[in-house]
Amino acid sequence: MVFEALVAQAGFTSNAFRPHESRLKRTRRREIEMSRILGVLGGMGPAASVAFLARVQALTPAAGDEDHVRVIADINPQVPNRHTQPEAAGQALGQMAQALKTAGAQVLAMPCNTAHAHADAIRAAGLPFIDMVAETARAAAGTGARRVGVLATPGGMRLYAGALDAEGLAMVAPSPAEQERFMQVVFAVKAGDVGPGQRAAMRDLAQALIAAGAEAVIGGCTEVPLLLDQADISAPLIDSAEVLAQACVVACR
């Protein structure tokens, strides 16, 4: 420590005393030092959160461990129900955001579309918060589609209605019966059922939106990509979890 202080007082950089370190390695070390730590508010649901973290890893251009994004995650399945206890959910999410900040997070993200209704409580922690819904609506606009189908919870549908309107896009929503069926499929996934029956149901729901005029379909619930792939439907599929993961990589590297 004394040596380093004397070096600094003399106006030298520590790199001057690393002749063995290549310029490329020094550049990469500086990039790592400048990268930001991602804090993830997860657990809604747990399987979707784990899949999201895998996407962050897969989408990060990396030649080795040190090239990946550092992540601090709170996988908290005990967040109160976002549909029936919104006030308690918002309070819990605000506390999670503050705890992640205290732990060292510098950017926040949350792989749950519905819970973005509580974005203000999360932003109150004072860190940048990547808006999954807004990013996904922007990605939908990038497909060239003008009418976009959305598979989401009722709360998620309300958020996407506003986000798509802000992009100048029209939303195609499921019928009441299809929305009820969608929620049944989502809760089946949360209970661990990702079998052929649930996959077929999700595919049929997406195709129904296309039949109703959707030119692209947003998977606006993070359980959707656990059942549905692009190959399953005849229009572009915008996976909100993948959109968020890519935005996190861009923000943190």
PDB file of C-alpha atoms in Angstrom, residues 104-248:
ATOM      1  CA  GLY A 104     -23.394  -3.545  -4.438  1.00  0.00           C
ATOM      2  CA  ALA A 105     -25.771  -3.622  -7.416  1.00  0.00           C
ATOM      3  CA  GLN A 106     -25.456  -0.679  -9.809  1.00  0.00           C
ATOM      4  CA  VAL A 107     -28.239  -1.511 -12.299  1.00  0.00           C
ATOM      5  CA  LEU A 108     -31.552  -3.203 -11.506  1.00  0.00           C
ATOM      6  CA  ALA A 109     -33.712  -5.544 -13.586  1.00  0.00           C
ATOM      7  CA  MET A 110     -36.751  -7.684 -12.826  1.00  0.00           C
ATOM      8  CA  PRO A 111     -37.820 -10.626 -15.012  1.00  0.00           C
ATOM      9  CA  CYS A 112     -41.518 -10.286 -14.188  1.00  0.00           C
ATOM     10  CA  ASN A 113     -43.702  -8.173 -16.457  1.00  0.00           C
ATOM     11  CA  THR A 114     -46.675  -7.901 -14.092  1.00  0.00           C
ATOM     12  CA  ALA A 115     -44.536  -6.607 -11.224  1.00  0.00           C
ATOM     13  CA  HIS A 116     -43.462  -3.641 -13.367  1.00  0.00           C
ATOM     14  CA  ALA A 117     -46.619  -1.984 -12.077  1.00  0.00           C
ATOM     15  CA  HIS A 118     -44.384  -1.286  -9.051  1.00  0.00           C
ATOM     16  CA  ALA A 119     -41.504   0.209 -11.028  1.00  0.00           C
ATOM     17  CA  ASP A 120     -41.649   3.444  -9.024  1.00  0.00           C
ATOM     18  CA  ALA A 121     -41.074   1.564  -5.756  1.00  0.00           C
ATOM     19  CA  ILE A 122     -38.006  -0.061  -7.309  1.00  0.00           C
ATOM     20  CA  ARG A 123     -36.665   3.178  -8.754  1.00  0.00           C
ATOM     21  CA  ALA A 124     -36.924   4.735  -5.304  1.00  0.00           C
ATOM     22  CA  ALA A 125     -33.716   2.839  -4.461  1.00  0.00           C
ATOM     23  CA  GLY A 126     -31.939   5.376  -6.659  1.00  0.00           C
ATOM     24  CA  LEU A 127     -30.453   2.999  -9.236  1.00  0.00           C
ATOM     25  CA  PRO A 128     -31.131   2.732 -12.982  1.00  0.00           C
ATOM     26  CA  PHE A 129     -33.982   0.259 -13.547  1.00  0.00           C
ATOM     27  CA  ILE A 130     -34.298  -1.440 -16.941  1.00  0.00           C
ATOM     28  CA  ASP A 131     -37.971  -1.335 -17.934  1.00  0.00           C
ATOM     29  CA  MET A 132     -38.756  -4.765 -19.356  1.00  0.00           C
ATOM     30  CA  VAL A 133     -42.156  -3.738 -20.732  1.00  0.00           C
ATOM     31  CA  ALA A 134     -40.900  -0.607 -22.485  1.00  0.00           C
ATOM     32  CA  GLU A 135     -37.890  -2.459 -23.931  1.00  0.00           C
ATOM     33  CA  THR A 136     -40.142  -5.237 -25.248  1.00  0.00           C
ATOM     34  CA  ALA A 137     -42.604  -2.808 -26.827  1.00  0.00           C
ATOM     35  CA  ARG A 138     -39.652  -1.113 -28.526  1.00  0.00           C
ATOM     36  CA  ALA A 139     -38.454  -4.487 -29.804  1.00  0.00           C
ATOM     37  CA  ALA A 140     -41.942  -5.203 -31.161  1.00  0.00           C
ATOM     38  CA  ALA A 141     -41.862  -1.914 -33.055  1.00  0.00           C
ATOM     39  CA  GLY A 142     -38.535  -2.994 -34.523  1.00  0.00           C
ATOM     40  CA  THR A 143     -40.167  -5.960 -36.243  1.00  0.00           C
ATOM     41  CA  GLY A 144     -42.211  -3.651 -38.456  1.00  0.00           C
ATOM     42  CA  ALA A 145     -45.487  -5.016 -37.089  1.00  0.00           C
ATOM     43  CA  ARG A 146     -48.307  -2.542 -36.522  1.00  0.00           C
ATOM     44  CA  ARG A 147     -50.703  -4.877 -34.704  1.00  0.00           C
ATOM     45  CA  VAL A 148     -49.076  -6.818 -31.870  1.00  0.00           C
ATOM     46  CA  GLY A 149     -50.620  -9.674 -29.910  1.00  0.00           C
ATOM     47  CA  VAL A 150     -49.794  -9.953 -26.221  1.00  0.00           C
ATOM     48  CA  LEU A 151     -49.794 -13.002 -23.959  1.00  0.00           C
ATOM     49  CA  ALA A 152     -49.672 -11.646 -20.421  1.00  0.00           C
ATOM     50  CA  THR A 153     -51.495 -11.547 -17.103  1.00  0.00           C
ATOM     51  CA  PRO A 154     -54.318  -8.990 -16.763  1.00  0.00           C
ATOM     52  CA  GLY A 155     -51.890  -6.635 -15.028  1.00  0.00           C
ATOM     53  CA  GLY A 156     -49.313  -7.219 -17.726  1.00  0.00           C
ATOM     54  CA  MET A 157     -51.891  -6.525 -20.421  1.00  0.00           C
ATOM     55  CA  ARG A 158     -52.575  -3.103 -18.931  1.00  0.00           C
ATOM     56  CA  LEU A 159     -48.876  -2.274 -18.911  1.00  0.00           C
ATOM     57  CA  TYR A 160     -48.399  -3.412 -22.496  1.00  0.00           C
ATOM     58  CA  ALA A 161     -51.430  -1.473 -23.693  1.00  0.00           C
ATOM     59  CA  GLY A 162     -49.703   1.732 -22.600  1.00  0.00           C
ATOM     60  CA  ALA A 163     -46.231   0.731 -23.784  1.00  0.00           C
ATOM     61  CA  LEU A 164     -47.407  -0.325 -27.243  1.00  0.00           C
ATOM     62  CA  ASP A 165     -49.493   2.817 -27.608  1.00  0.00           C
ATOM     63  CA  ALA A 166     -46.383   4.856 -26.825  1.00  0.00           C
ATOM     64  CA  GLU A 167     -44.703   3.116 -29.774  1.00  0.00           C
ATOM     65  CA  GLY A 168     -47.676   3.807 -32.048  1.00  0.00           C
ATOM     66  CA  LEU A 169     -48.713   0.151 -32.140  1.00  0.00           C
ATOM     67  CA  ALA A 170     -52.127  -1.456 -31.729  1.00  0.00           C
ATOM     68  CA  MET A 171     -52.494  -4.311 -29.231  1.00  0.00           C
ATOM     69  CA  VAL A 172     -54.346  -7.498 -30.048  1.00  0.00           C
ATOM     70  CA  ALA A 173     -55.625  -9.069 -26.823  1.00  0.00           C
ATOM     71  CA  PRO A 174     -56.942 -12.577 -26.132  1.00  0.00           C
ATOM     72  CA  SER A 175     -60.669 -13.068 -25.708  1.00  0.00           C
ATOM     73  CA  PRO A 176     -61.909 -13.375 -22.099  1.00  0.00           C
ATOM     74  CA  ALA A 177     -62.007 -17.166 -22.442  1.00  0.00           C
ATOM     75  CA  GLU A 178     -58.509 -17.241 -23.929  1.00  0.00           C
ATOM     76  CA  GLN A 179     -57.215 -14.965 -21.150  1.00  0.00           C
ATOM     77  CA  GLU A 180     -58.654 -17.329 -18.548  1.00  0.00           C
ATOM     78  CA  ARG A 181     -57.018 -20.275 -20.301  1.00  0.00           C
ATOM     79  CA  PHE A 182     -53.721 -18.397 -20.422  1.00  0.00           C
ATOM     80  CA  MET A 183     -53.748 -17.887 -16.668  1.00  0.00           C
ATOM     81  CA  GLN A 184     -54.466 -21.587 -16.140  1.00  0.00           C
ATOM     82  CA  VAL A 185     -51.408 -22.438 -18.241  1.00  0.00           C
ATOM     83  CA  VAL A 186     -49.207 -19.933 -16.386  1.00  0.00           C
ATOM     84  CA  PHE A 187     -50.163 -21.341 -12.996  1.00  0.00           C
ATOM     85  CA  ALA A 188     -49.556 -24.856 -14.316  1.00  0.00           C
ATOM     86  CA  VAL A 189     -46.018 -23.821 -15.253  1.00  0.00           C
ATOM     87  CA  LYS A 190     -45.503 -22.310 -11.813  1.00  0.00           C
ATOM     88  CA  ALA A 191     -46.550 -25.688 -10.410  1.00  0.00           C
ATOM     89  CA  GLY A 192     -43.891 -27.408 -12.531  1.00  0.00           C
ATOM     90  CA  ASP A 193     -45.936 -28.606 -15.512  1.00  0.00           C
ATOM     91  CA  VAL A 194     -44.146 -27.774 -18.751  1.00  0.00           C
ATOM     92  CA  GLY A 195     -45.372 -30.865 -20.556  1.00  0.00           C
ATOM     93  CA  PRO A 196     -46.842 -31.314 -24.050  1.00  0.00           C
ATOM     94  CA  GLY A 197     -50.369 -30.365 -22.981  1.00  0.00           C
ATOM     95  CA  GLN A 198     -49.332 -26.953 -21.660  1.00  0.00           C
ATOM     96  CA  ARG A 199     -47.054 -26.376 -24.641  1.00  0.00           C
ATOM     97  CA  ALA A 200     -49.903 -27.093 -27.038  1.00  0.00           C
ATOM     98  CA  ALA A 201     -52.209 -24.761 -25.123  1.00  0.00           C
ATOM     99  CA  MET A 202     -49.705 -21.892 -25.227  1.00  0.00           C
ATOM    100  CA  ARG A 203     -49.116 -22.443 -28.932  1.00  0.00           C
ATOM    101  CA  ASP A 204     -52.858 -22.384 -29.606  1.00  0.00           C
ATOM    102  CA  LEU A 205     -53.247 -19.150 -27.626  1.00  0.00           C
ATOM    103  CA  ALA A 206     -50.492 -17.484 -29.642  1.00  0.00           C
ATOM    104  CA  GLN A 207     -51.926 -18.690 -32.938  1.00  0.00           C
ATOM    105  CA  ALA A 208     -55.346 -17.358 -31.920  1.00  0.00           C
ATOM    106  CA  LEU A 209     -53.821 -13.884 -31.625  1.00  0.00           C
ATOM    107  CA  ILE A 210     -52.330 -14.246 -35.096  1.00  0.00           C
ATOM    108  CA  ALA A 211     -55.696 -15.353 -36.456  1.00  0.00           C
ATOM    109  CA  ALA A 212     -57.184 -12.221 -34.875  1.00  0.00           C
ATOM    110  CA  GLY A 213     -54.796 -10.026 -36.857  1.00  0.00           C
ATOM    111  CA  ALA A 214     -51.589  -9.885 -34.827  1.00  0.00           C
ATOM    112  CA  GLU A 215     -48.506  -9.436 -37.009  1.00  0.00           C
ATOM    113  CA  ALA A 216     -46.188 -10.288 -34.105  1.00  0.00           C
ATOM    114  CA  VAL A 217     -46.694 -11.789 -30.654  1.00  0.00           C
ATOM    115  CA  ILE A 218     -45.165 -10.642 -27.373  1.00  0.00           C
ATOM    116  CA  GLY A 219     -44.502 -13.259 -24.720  1.00  0.00           C
ATOM    117  CA  GLY A 220     -45.387 -10.747 -22.028  1.00  0.00           C
ATOM    118  CA  CYS A 221     -45.084 -13.160 -19.135  1.00  0.00           C
ATOM    119  CA  THR A 222     -41.772 -14.827 -18.323  1.00  0.00           C
ATOM    120  CA  GLU A 223     -43.462 -18.232 -18.165  1.00  0.00           C
ATOM    121  CA  VAL A 224     -44.331 -18.004 -21.886  1.00  0.00           C
ATOM    122  CA  PRO A 225     -40.834 -18.837 -23.232  1.00  0.00           C
ATOM    123  CA  LEU A 226     -40.713 -21.894 -20.983  1.00  0.00           C
ATOM    124  CA  LEU A 227     -43.392 -23.319 -23.301  1.00  0.00           C
ATOM    125  CA  LEU A 228     -43.242 -21.411 -26.594  1.00  0.00           C
ATOM    126  CA  ASP A 229     -40.505 -21.048 -29.210  1.00  0.00           C
ATOM    127  CA  GLN A 230     -40.364 -19.081 -32.445  1.00  0.00           C
ATOM    128  CA  ALA A 231     -40.731 -22.319 -34.396  1.00  0.00           C
ATOM    129  CA  ASP A 232     -44.131 -22.892 -32.789  1.00  0.00           C
ATOM    130  CA  ILE A 233     -45.919 -19.926 -34.372  1.00  0.00           C
ATOM    131  CA  SER A 234     -46.258 -18.268 -37.781  1.00  0.00           C
ATOM    132  CA  ALA A 235     -45.413 -14.677 -36.768  1.00  0.00           C
ATOM    133  CA  PRO A 236     -42.427 -13.084 -35.036  1.00  0.00           C
ATOM    134  CA  LEU A 237     -42.259 -13.946 -31.336  1.00  0.00           C
ATOM    135  CA  ILE A 238     -40.850 -11.268 -29.046  1.00  0.00           C
ATOM    136  CA  ASP A 239     -39.661 -12.934 -25.849  1.00  0.00           C
ATOM    137  CA  SER A 240     -39.725 -10.302 -23.098  1.00  0.00           C
ATOM    138  CA  ALA A 241     -37.249 -12.262 -20.976  1.00  0.00           C
ATOM    139  CA  GLU A 242     -34.722 -12.368 -23.803  1.00  0.00           C
ATOM    140  CA  VAL A 243     -35.247  -8.687 -24.585  1.00  0.00           C
ATOM    141  CA  LEU A 244     -34.561  -7.846 -20.933  1.00  0.00           C
ATOM    142  CA  ALA A 245     -31.518 -10.110 -20.778  1.00  0.00           C
ATOM    143  CA  GLN A 246     -30.000  -8.437 -23.842  1.00  0.00           C
ATOM    144  CA  ALA A 247     -30.687  -4.985 -22.386  1.00  0.00           C
ATOM    145  CA  CYS A 248     -28.944  -6.032 -19.167  1.00  0.00           C
TER     146      CYS A 248
END
